[in-house]
Amino acid sequence: MVKLSRITSIKNMKSGRILLTTLLATVASIIATAQVPYRLPQTHTDQHHDLIANQKPINISLTSNQEVATQVAEREAAAEVFGVAWNHDGVDPYGKSVEIPATKRIDVSDFHLPVPGALTSPFGWRARFGRMHKGVDLNLKVGDTVRCAFSGIVRLTKYNAGGYGYYVVVRHDNGMETVYGHLSRFLVKPDQRVEAGQPLALGGNTGRSTGPHLHFETRYLGIAINPESIIDFQNRTTHLEYFVFDRQSCERALAQTGSRAKKSGKAIASKSKSKKKKSTATRKRSTKAKRK
């Protein structure tokens, strides 16, 4: 009995040793595995190589950003200038479709003289015709080249028998429009891009004209501006690089010039009648003296 108990005890000890040995081997295996670094499969590495994370950074300079911003600003400005009241067959396409600012600073630095001829008739009231002259007349010969005053796009080429004759209207990058009247031949078409100094037409004597000349107008949002306020025709350049449009001043000039000129015209007519009466009275006195 004692012998059987001893044998059982020995077997239990052996089982315990085997269990301990197995446990130690498992722990050792776990420690060994933890020390070996994990490696991703090669297929995953190849896929990762093509991802954005492995691509080289794109170098975008500050200059290119500024260029893009400038281009965007130019496109927005062009849409504002050329996208409003464009499809219109009149000299003033705006009417009441736009709100005219009280003042506006306009860049006129890229000016080119339309023709080299002298100024022969200024802006203002014309008593002879009983109407406003909303531009200036510049001397030329029939067939002389008429050039674009500022860069822009041709809006209109048209004929008006009772006024401008053959005329061109150009809308400019600075928001202004210029009108060229009494032409003999067009050299451009509507929607054509033109630069300052580029030929637009040949001069002529068409429409309501007393002789060959260029009728030249400068307008902003339909309001006529005295070209001499912007341009020094004698020196063939603008007074300054920027012209400040003043709505009130322009409208007052258009209204008051006419009224003042009418009053002046009436005064001249009154003086003329007075002279005629005096002359008639003198002739009568002279006739009576001869009879005596």
mmCIF file of C-alpha atoms in Angstrom:
data_model
loop_
_atom_site.group_PDB
_atom_site.id
_atom_site.type_symbol
_atom_site.label_atom_id
_atom_site.label_comp_id
_atom_site.label_asym_id
_atom_site.label_seq_id
_atom_site.Cartn_x
_atom_site.Cartn_y
_atom_site.Cartn_z
ATOM 1 C CA MET A 1 0.000 0.000 0.000
ATOM 2 C CA VAL A 2 2.825 2.309 0.915
ATOM 3 C CA LYS A 3 4.603 1.361 -2.271
ATOM 4 C CA LEU A 4 1.584 2.228 -4.413
ATOM 5 C CA SER A 5 1.294 5.622 -2.749
ATOM 6 C CA ARG A 6 4.949 6.350 -3.451
ATOM 7 C CA ILE A 7 4.543 5.420 -7.145
ATOM 8 C CA THR A 8 1.553 7.774 -7.457
ATOM 9 C CA SER A 9 3.504 10.599 -5.881
ATOM 10 C CA ILE A 10 6.389 10.071 -8.303
ATOM 11 C CA LYS A 11 4.006 10.194 -11.289
ATOM 12 C CA ASN A 12 2.481 13.439 -10.030
ATOM 13 C CA MET A 13 5.889 14.978 -9.725
ATOM 14 C CA LYS A 14 6.787 13.975 -13.285
ATOM 15 C CA SER A 15 3.499 15.451 -14.574
ATOM 16 C CA GLY A 16 4.194 18.691 -12.742
ATOM 17 C CA ARG A 17 7.676 18.879 -14.236
ATOM 18 C CA ILE A 18 6.313 18.285 -17.768
ATOM 19 C CA LEU A 19 3.646 20.967 -17.256
ATOM 20 C CA LEU A 20 6.238 23.418 -15.945
ATOM 21 C CA THR A 21 8.579 22.648 -18.826
ATOM 22 C CA THR A 22 5.748 23.238 -21.337
ATOM 23 C CA LEU A 23 4.789 26.500 -19.636
ATOM 24 C CA LEU A 24 8.384 27.734 -19.679
ATOM 25 C CA ALA A 25 8.732 26.810 -23.370
ATOM 26 C CA THR A 26 5.532 28.744 -24.200
ATOM 27 C CA VAL A 27 6.725 31.819 -22.318
ATOM 28 C CA ALA A 28 10.109 31.650 -24.042
ATOM 29 C CA SER A 29 8.404 31.413 -27.433
ATOM 30 C CA ILE A 30 6.232 34.430 -26.692
ATOM 31 C CA ILE A 31 9.260 36.484 -25.610
ATOM 32 C CA ALA A 32 11.196 35.455 -28.724
ATOM 33 C CA THR A 33 8.285 36.367 -30.996
ATOM 34 C CA ALA A 34 7.919 39.792 -29.363
ATOM 35 C CA GLN A 35 11.567 40.575 -30.035
ATOM 36 C CA VAL A 36 11.297 39.858 -33.794
ATOM 37 C CA PRO A 37 10.007 43.005 -35.721
ATOM 38 C CA TYR A 38 6.769 42.596 -37.665
ATOM 39 C CA ARG A 39 7.157 42.887 -41.429
ATOM 40 C CA LEU A 40 4.305 43.804 -43.766
ATOM 41 C CA PRO A 41 3.717 41.619 -46.781
ATOM 42 C CA GLN A 42 5.532 42.699 -49.971
ATOM 43 C CA THR A 43 2.228 43.255 -51.793
ATOM 44 C CA HIS A 44 1.191 45.830 -49.209
ATOM 45 C CA THR A 45 4.524 47.640 -49.554
ATOM 46 C CA ASP A 46 4.119 47.806 -53.346
ATOM 47 C CA GLN A 47 0.603 49.242 -53.029
ATOM 48 C CA HIS A 48 1.709 51.795 -50.452
ATOM 49 C CA HIS A 49 4.451 52.985 -52.793
ATOM 50 C CA ASP A 50 1.835 54.312 -55.227
ATOM 51 C CA LEU A 51 -0.178 56.186 -52.630
ATOM 52 C CA ILE A 52 -0.069 59.977 -52.089
ATOM 53 C CA ALA A 53 1.910 59.390 -48.901
ATOM 54 C CA ASN A 54 4.885 58.294 -50.977
ATOM 55 C CA GLN A 55 4.627 61.018 -53.633
ATOM 56 C CA LYS A 56 6.970 63.997 -53.738
ATOM 57 C CA PRO A 57 5.578 67.319 -52.484
ATOM 58 C CA ILE A 58 4.413 69.817 -55.133
ATOM 59 C CA ASN A 59 6.296 73.089 -54.996
ATOM 60 C CA ILE A 60 3.864 76.011 -55.497
ATOM 61 C CA SER A 61 5.612 79.345 -55.338
ATOM 62 C CA LEU A 62 4.078 82.537 -54.006
ATOM 63 C CA THR A 63 4.523 84.153 -57.423
ATOM 64 C CA SER A 64 2.277 81.617 -59.150
ATOM 65 C CA ASN A 65 -0.410 82.168 -56.505
ATOM 66 C CA GLN A 66 -0.286 85.896 -57.159
ATOM 67 C CA GLU A 67 -0.528 85.322 -60.899
ATOM 68 C CA VAL A 68 -3.600 83.162 -60.450
ATOM 69 C CA ALA A 69 -5.195 85.766 -58.203
ATOM 70 C CA THR A 70 -4.455 88.465 -60.783
ATOM 71 C CA GLN A 71 -5.981 86.417 -63.571
ATOM 72 C CA VAL A 72 -9.124 85.791 -61.525
ATOM 73 C CA ALA A 73 -9.421 89.502 -60.714
ATOM 74 C CA GLU A 74 -9.001 90.400 -64.398
ATOM 75 C CA ARG A 75 -11.702 87.950 -65.451
ATOM 76 C CA GLU A 76 -14.086 89.333 -62.830
ATOM 77 C CA ALA A 77 -13.343 92.909 -63.921
ATOM 78 C CA ALA A 78 -13.882 91.989 -67.575
ATOM 79 C CA ALA A 79 -17.238 90.399 -66.758
ATOM 80 C CA GLU A 80 -18.271 93.549 -64.908
ATOM 81 C CA VAL A 81 -17.255 95.824 -67.812
ATOM 82 C CA PHE A 82 -18.240 93.767 -70.863
ATOM 83 C CA GLY A 83 -21.065 91.691 -69.412
ATOM 84 C CA VAL A 84 -23.498 94.576 -68.889
ATOM 85 C CA ALA A 85 -25.625 96.292 -71.583
ATOM 86 C CA TRP A 86 -23.529 94.839 -74.376
ATOM 87 C CA ASN A 87 -26.084 93.751 -76.977
ATOM 88 C CA HIS A 88 -27.470 97.185 -77.779
ATOM 89 C CA ASP A 89 -27.467 99.086 -81.068
ATOM 90 C CA GLY A 90 -27.322 102.594 -79.592
ATOM 91 C CA VAL A 91 -24.535 104.937 -78.551
ATOM 92 C CA ASP A 92 -25.836 104.868 -74.963
ATOM 93 C CA PRO A 93 -26.630 101.223 -74.142
ATOM 94 C CA TYR A 94 -27.028 101.663 -70.400
ATOM 95 C CA GLY A 95 -30.078 103.830 -69.832
ATOM 96 C CA LYS A 96 -31.380 103.017 -66.352
ATOM 97 C CA SER A 97 -29.999 99.472 -66.301
ATOM 98 C CA VAL A 98 -26.985 100.417 -64.151
ATOM 99 C CA GLU A 99 -26.366 102.483 -61.062
ATOM 100 C CA ILE A 100 -23.951 105.284 -61.920
ATOM 101 C CA PRO A 101 -21.488 106.033 -59.099
ATOM 102 C CA ALA A 102 -20.993 109.548 -57.808
ATOM 103 C CA THR A 103 -17.270 109.310 -58.579
ATOM 104 C CA LYS A 104 -14.991 106.816 -60.280
ATOM 105 C CA ARG A 105 -11.206 106.741 -60.703
ATOM 106 C CA ILE A 106 -10.472 105.630 -64.284
ATOM 107 C CA ASP A 107 -7.105 104.476 -65.613
ATOM 108 C CA VAL A 108 -6.363 106.337 -68.885
ATOM 109 C CA SER A 109 -2.641 105.628 -69.008
ATOM 110 C CA ASP A 110 -2.673 103.552 -72.224
ATOM 111 C CA PHE A 111 -4.083 106.414 -74.335
ATOM 112 C CA HIS A 112 -3.346 106.772 -78.035
ATOM 113 C CA LEU A 113 -4.419 109.816 -80.068
ATOM 114 C CA PRO A 114 -7.167 108.805 -82.546
ATOM 115 C CA VAL A 115 -5.872 111.145 -85.285
ATOM 116 C CA PRO A 116 -3.030 113.693 -85.302
ATOM 117 C CA GLY A 117 -5.237 116.508 -86.613
ATOM 118 C CA ALA A 118 -5.969 119.657 -84.632
ATOM 119 C CA LEU A 119 -9.109 120.155 -82.563
ATOM 120 C CA THR A 120 -11.518 122.190 -84.700
ATOM 121 C CA SER A 121 -14.726 122.179 -82.622
ATOM 122 C CA PRO A 122 -14.992 121.784 -78.827
ATOM 123 C CA PHE A 123 -17.470 120.040 -76.571
ATOM 124 C CA GLY A 124 -20.572 122.107 -75.719
ATOM 125 C CA TRP A 125 -23.706 123.804 -76.940
ATOM 126 C CA ARG A 126 -24.003 124.603 -80.642
ATOM 127 C CA ALA A 127 -26.314 127.539 -81.189
ATOM 128 C CA ARG A 128 -26.125 127.034 -84.940
ATOM 129 C CA PHE A 129 -27.770 123.611 -84.671
ATOM 130 C CA GLY A 130 -29.651 124.205 -81.413
ATOM 131 C CA ARG A 131 -28.163 121.149 -79.676
ATOM 132 C CA MET A 132 -25.316 119.866 -77.535
ATOM 133 C CA HIS A 133 -22.110 118.748 -79.175
ATOM 134 C CA LYS A 134 -21.238 115.780 -76.955
ATOM 135 C CA GLY A 135 -17.728 115.336 -78.271
ATOM 136 C CA VAL A 136 -14.960 117.168 -80.092
ATOM 137 C CA ASP A 137 -14.108 117.414 -83.787
ATOM 138 C CA LEU A 138 -10.593 116.605 -84.971
ATOM 139 C CA ASN A 139 -9.286 117.571 -88.384
ATOM 140 C CA LEU A 140 -8.468 114.887 -90.951
ATOM 141 C CA LYS A 141 -8.618 114.069 -94.642
ATOM 142 C CA VAL A 142 -10.890 111.450 -96.151
ATOM 143 C CA GLY A 143 -9.056 108.126 -95.942
ATOM 144 C CA ASP A 144 -6.858 109.022 -92.970
ATOM 145 C CA THR A 145 -6.455 106.211 -90.408
ATOM 146 C CA VAL A 146 -8.532 106.526 -87.236
ATOM 147 C CA ARG A 147 -6.999 104.661 -84.288
ATOM 148 C CA CYS A 148 -8.366 103.281 -81.034
ATOM 149 C CA ALA A 149 -7.891 105.605 -78.044
ATOM 150 C CA PHE A 150 -7.716 102.848 -75.394
ATOM 151 C CA SER A 151 -7.599 99.040 -75.396
ATOM 152 C CA GLY A 152 -10.939 97.243 -75.388
ATOM 153 C CA ILE A 153 -13.543 95.463 -77.527
ATOM 154 C CA VAL A 154 -15.544 96.845 -80.446
ATOM 155 C CA ARG A 155 -19.190 96.985 -79.395
ATOM 156 C CA LEU A 156 -20.763 98.558 -82.441
ATOM 157 C CA THR A 157 -20.130 99.457 -86.108
ATOM 158 C CA LYS A 158 -23.121 101.205 -87.627
ATOM 159 C CA TYR A 159 -24.452 103.851 -90.026
ATOM 160 C CA ASN A 160 -26.621 106.791 -88.981
ATOM 161 C CA ALA A 161 -27.574 109.063 -91.882
ATOM 162 C CA GLY A 162 -28.849 111.971 -89.773
ATOM 163 C CA GLY A 163 -25.932 112.157 -87.355
ATOM 164 C CA TYR A 164 -22.767 110.112 -86.934
ATOM 165 C CA GLY A 165 -22.688 108.662 -90.453
ATOM 166 C CA TYR A 166 -20.524 105.552 -90.322
ATOM 167 C CA TYR A 167 -19.396 105.221 -86.709
ATOM 168 C CA VAL A 168 -17.639 102.842 -84.311
ATOM 169 C CA VAL A 169 -18.199 102.409 -80.578
ATOM 170 C CA VAL A 170 -15.493 100.737 -78.492
ATOM 171 C CA ARG A 171 -15.894 99.705 -74.870
ATOM 172 C CA HIS A 172 -12.597 99.825 -73.038
ATOM 173 C CA ASP A 173 -11.002 97.810 -70.259
ATOM 174 C CA ASN A 174 -11.213 100.873 -68.006
ATOM 175 C CA GLY A 175 -15.033 100.930 -68.296
ATOM 176 C CA MET A 176 -15.259 103.897 -70.650
ATOM 177 C CA GLU A 177 -16.637 103.935 -74.183
ATOM 178 C CA THR A 178 -15.372 106.029 -77.094
ATOM 179 C CA VAL A 179 -17.295 106.971 -80.240
ATOM 180 C CA TYR A 180 -15.727 107.665 -83.661
ATOM 181 C CA GLY A 181 -18.054 109.326 -86.177
ATOM 182 C CA HIS A 182 -18.291 110.447 -89.843
ATOM 183 C CA LEU A 183 -16.084 107.575 -91.038
ATOM 184 C CA SER A 184 -15.765 106.304 -94.607
ATOM 185 C CA ARG A 185 -14.800 102.674 -94.020
ATOM 186 C CA PHE A 186 -14.686 100.177 -91.134
ATOM 187 C CA LEU A 187 -11.484 98.216 -90.431
ATOM 188 C CA VAL A 188 -12.904 96.253 -87.458
ATOM 189 C CA LYS A 189 -15.981 94.200 -86.588
ATOM 190 C CA PRO A 190 -18.203 93.990 -83.481
ATOM 191 C CA ASP A 191 -16.824 91.809 -80.654
ATOM 192 C CA GLN A 192 -13.279 92.206 -81.997
ATOM 193 C CA ARG A 193 -10.519 92.798 -79.466
ATOM 194 C CA VAL A 194 -8.512 95.972 -80.199
ATOM 195 C CA GLU A 195 -5.511 97.580 -78.568
ATOM 196 C CA ALA A 196 -4.739 101.261 -78.040
ATOM 197 C CA GLY A 197 -3.397 102.675 -81.300
ATOM 198 C CA GLN A 198 -4.853 99.915 -83.480
ATOM 199 C CA PRO A 199 -6.611 101.112 -86.686
ATOM 200 C CA LEU A 200 -10.405 101.137 -86.386
ATOM 201 C CA ALA A 201 -11.532 102.855 -89.570
ATOM 202 C CA LEU A 202 -10.773 105.398 -92.270
ATOM 203 C CA GLY A 203 -11.828 108.999 -91.811
ATOM 204 C CA GLY A 204 -14.586 110.509 -93.893
ATOM 205 C CA ASN A 205 -17.414 112.992 -94.269
ATOM 206 C CA THR A 206 -20.525 110.816 -93.822
ATOM 207 C CA GLY A 207 -23.721 111.625 -91.950
ATOM 208 C CA ARG A 208 -24.493 115.114 -90.676
ATOM 209 C CA SER A 209 -21.144 116.678 -91.454
ATOM 210 C CA THR A 210 -19.971 120.003 -92.860
ATOM 211 C CA GLY A 211 -16.634 118.622 -94.037
ATOM 212 C CA PRO A 212 -14.105 115.823 -93.449
ATOM 213 C CA HIS A 213 -13.372 115.420 -89.741
ATOM 214 C CA LEU A 214 -13.515 112.916 -86.882
ATOM 215 C CA HIS A 215 -16.247 113.336 -84.309
ATOM 216 C CA PHE A 216 -14.781 111.854 -81.102
ATOM 217 C CA GLU A 217 -16.668 111.194 -77.855
ATOM 218 C CA THR A 218 -15.646 109.868 -74.440
ATOM 219 C CA ARG A 219 -18.393 108.361 -72.267
ATOM 220 C CA TYR A 220 -18.724 106.552 -68.947
ATOM 221 C CA LEU A 221 -21.837 104.414 -68.392
ATOM 222 C CA GLY A 222 -23.553 106.431 -71.115
ATOM 223 C CA ILE A 223 -22.750 109.899 -69.736
ATOM 224 C CA ALA A 224 -20.819 112.087 -72.167
ATOM 225 C CA ILE A 225 -17.582 113.545 -70.770
ATOM 226 C CA ASN A 226 -15.772 116.482 -72.321
ATOM 227 C CA PRO A 227 -12.768 114.763 -73.972
ATOM 228 C CA GLU A 228 -10.641 117.802 -73.158
ATOM 229 C CA SER A 229 -11.121 117.014 -69.457
ATOM 230 C CA ILE A 230 -9.183 113.810 -70.054
ATOM 231 C CA ILE A 231 -6.931 114.563 -73.033
ATOM 232 C CA ASP A 232 -4.458 117.334 -73.801
ATOM 233 C CA PHE A 233 -4.936 117.317 -77.570
ATOM 234 C CA GLN A 234 -2.242 119.923 -78.161
ATOM 235 C CA ASN A 235 0.406 117.730 -76.504
ATOM 236 C CA ARG A 236 -1.253 114.483 -77.690
ATOM 237 C CA THR A 237 -1.475 112.852 -74.258
ATOM 238 C CA THR A 238 -3.732 112.612 -71.214
ATOM 239 C CA HIS A 239 -3.495 115.222 -68.479
ATOM 240 C CA LEU A 240 -2.883 112.493 -65.859
ATOM 241 C CA GLU A 241 -2.677 108.707 -65.766
ATOM 242 C CA TYR A 242 -6.022 108.600 -63.959
ATOM 243 C CA PHE A 243 -9.168 110.570 -64.652
ATOM 244 C CA VAL A 244 -11.676 111.063 -61.825
ATOM 245 C CA PHE A 245 -15.206 110.859 -63.175
ATOM 246 C CA ASP A 246 -17.639 113.052 -61.251
ATOM 247 C CA ARG A 247 -21.258 112.380 -62.141
ATOM 248 C CA GLN A 248 -22.642 115.633 -60.793
ATOM 249 C CA SER A 249 -20.048 117.743 -62.612
ATOM 250 C CA CYS A 250 -20.629 115.954 -65.935
ATOM 251 C CA GLU A 251 -24.418 116.217 -65.711
ATOM 252 C CA ARG A 252 -24.178 119.875 -64.684
ATOM 253 C CA ALA A 253 -21.871 120.593 -67.639
ATOM 254 C CA LEU A 254 -24.308 118.973 -70.064
ATOM 255 C CA ALA A 255 -27.267 120.910 -68.655
ATOM 256 C CA GLN A 256 -25.747 124.299 -67.840
ATOM 257 C CA THR A 257 -23.654 124.617 -70.969
ATOM 258 C CA GLY A 258 -26.796 124.466 -73.070
ATOM 259 C CA SER A 259 -28.823 126.901 -70.944
ATOM 260 C CA ARG A 260 -26.011 129.412 -70.693
ATOM 261 C CA ALA A 261 -25.305 129.196 -74.400
ATOM 262 C CA LYS A 262 -28.995 129.724 -75.172
ATOM 263 C CA LYS A 263 -29.015 132.867 -73.024
ATOM 264 C CA SER A 264 -25.857 134.018 -74.736
ATOM 265 C CA GLY A 265 -27.431 133.316 -78.118
ATOM 266 C CA LYS A 266 -30.510 135.354 -77.228
ATOM 267 C CA ALA A 267 -28.298 138.212 -76.087
ATOM 268 C CA ILE A 268 -26.370 138.137 -79.371
ATOM 269 C CA ALA A 269 -29.631 138.052 -81.359
ATOM 270 C CA SER A 270 -30.950 141.028 -79.346
ATOM 271 C CA LYS A 271 -27.791 143.034 -80.037
ATOM 272 C CA SER A 272 -28.047 142.165 -83.722
ATOM 273 C CA LYS A 273 -31.658 143.388 -83.894
ATOM 274 C CA SER A 274 -30.654 146.588 -82.080
ATOM 275 C CA LYS A 275 -27.871 147.209 -84.597
ATOM 276 C CA LYS A 276 -30.275 146.637 -87.487
ATOM 277 C CA LYS A 277 -32.735 149.152 -86.005
ATOM 278 C CA LYS A 278 -29.975 151.729 -85.546
ATOM 279 C CA SER A 279 -28.768 151.150 -89.079
ATOM 280 C CA THR A 280 -32.297 151.551 -90.473
ATOM 281 C CA ALA A 281 -32.822 154.770 -88.489
ATOM 282 C CA THR A 282 -29.493 156.148 -89.753
ATOM 283 C CA ARG A 283 -30.447 155.396 -93.388
ATOM 284 C CA LYS A 284 -33.816 157.138 -92.909
ATOM 285 C CA ARG A 285 -32.184 160.265 -91.449
ATOM 286 C CA SER A 286 -29.692 160.288 -94.280
ATOM 287 C CA THR A 287 -32.471 160.029 -96.889
ATOM 288 C CA LYS A 288 -34.423 162.906 -95.283
ATOM 289 C CA ALA A 289 -31.320 165.118 -95.254
ATOM 290 C CA LYS A 290 -30.712 164.520 -98.965
ATOM 291 C CA ARG A 291 -34.323 165.425 -99.811
ATOM 292 C CA LYS A 292 -33.987 168.720 -97.959
#
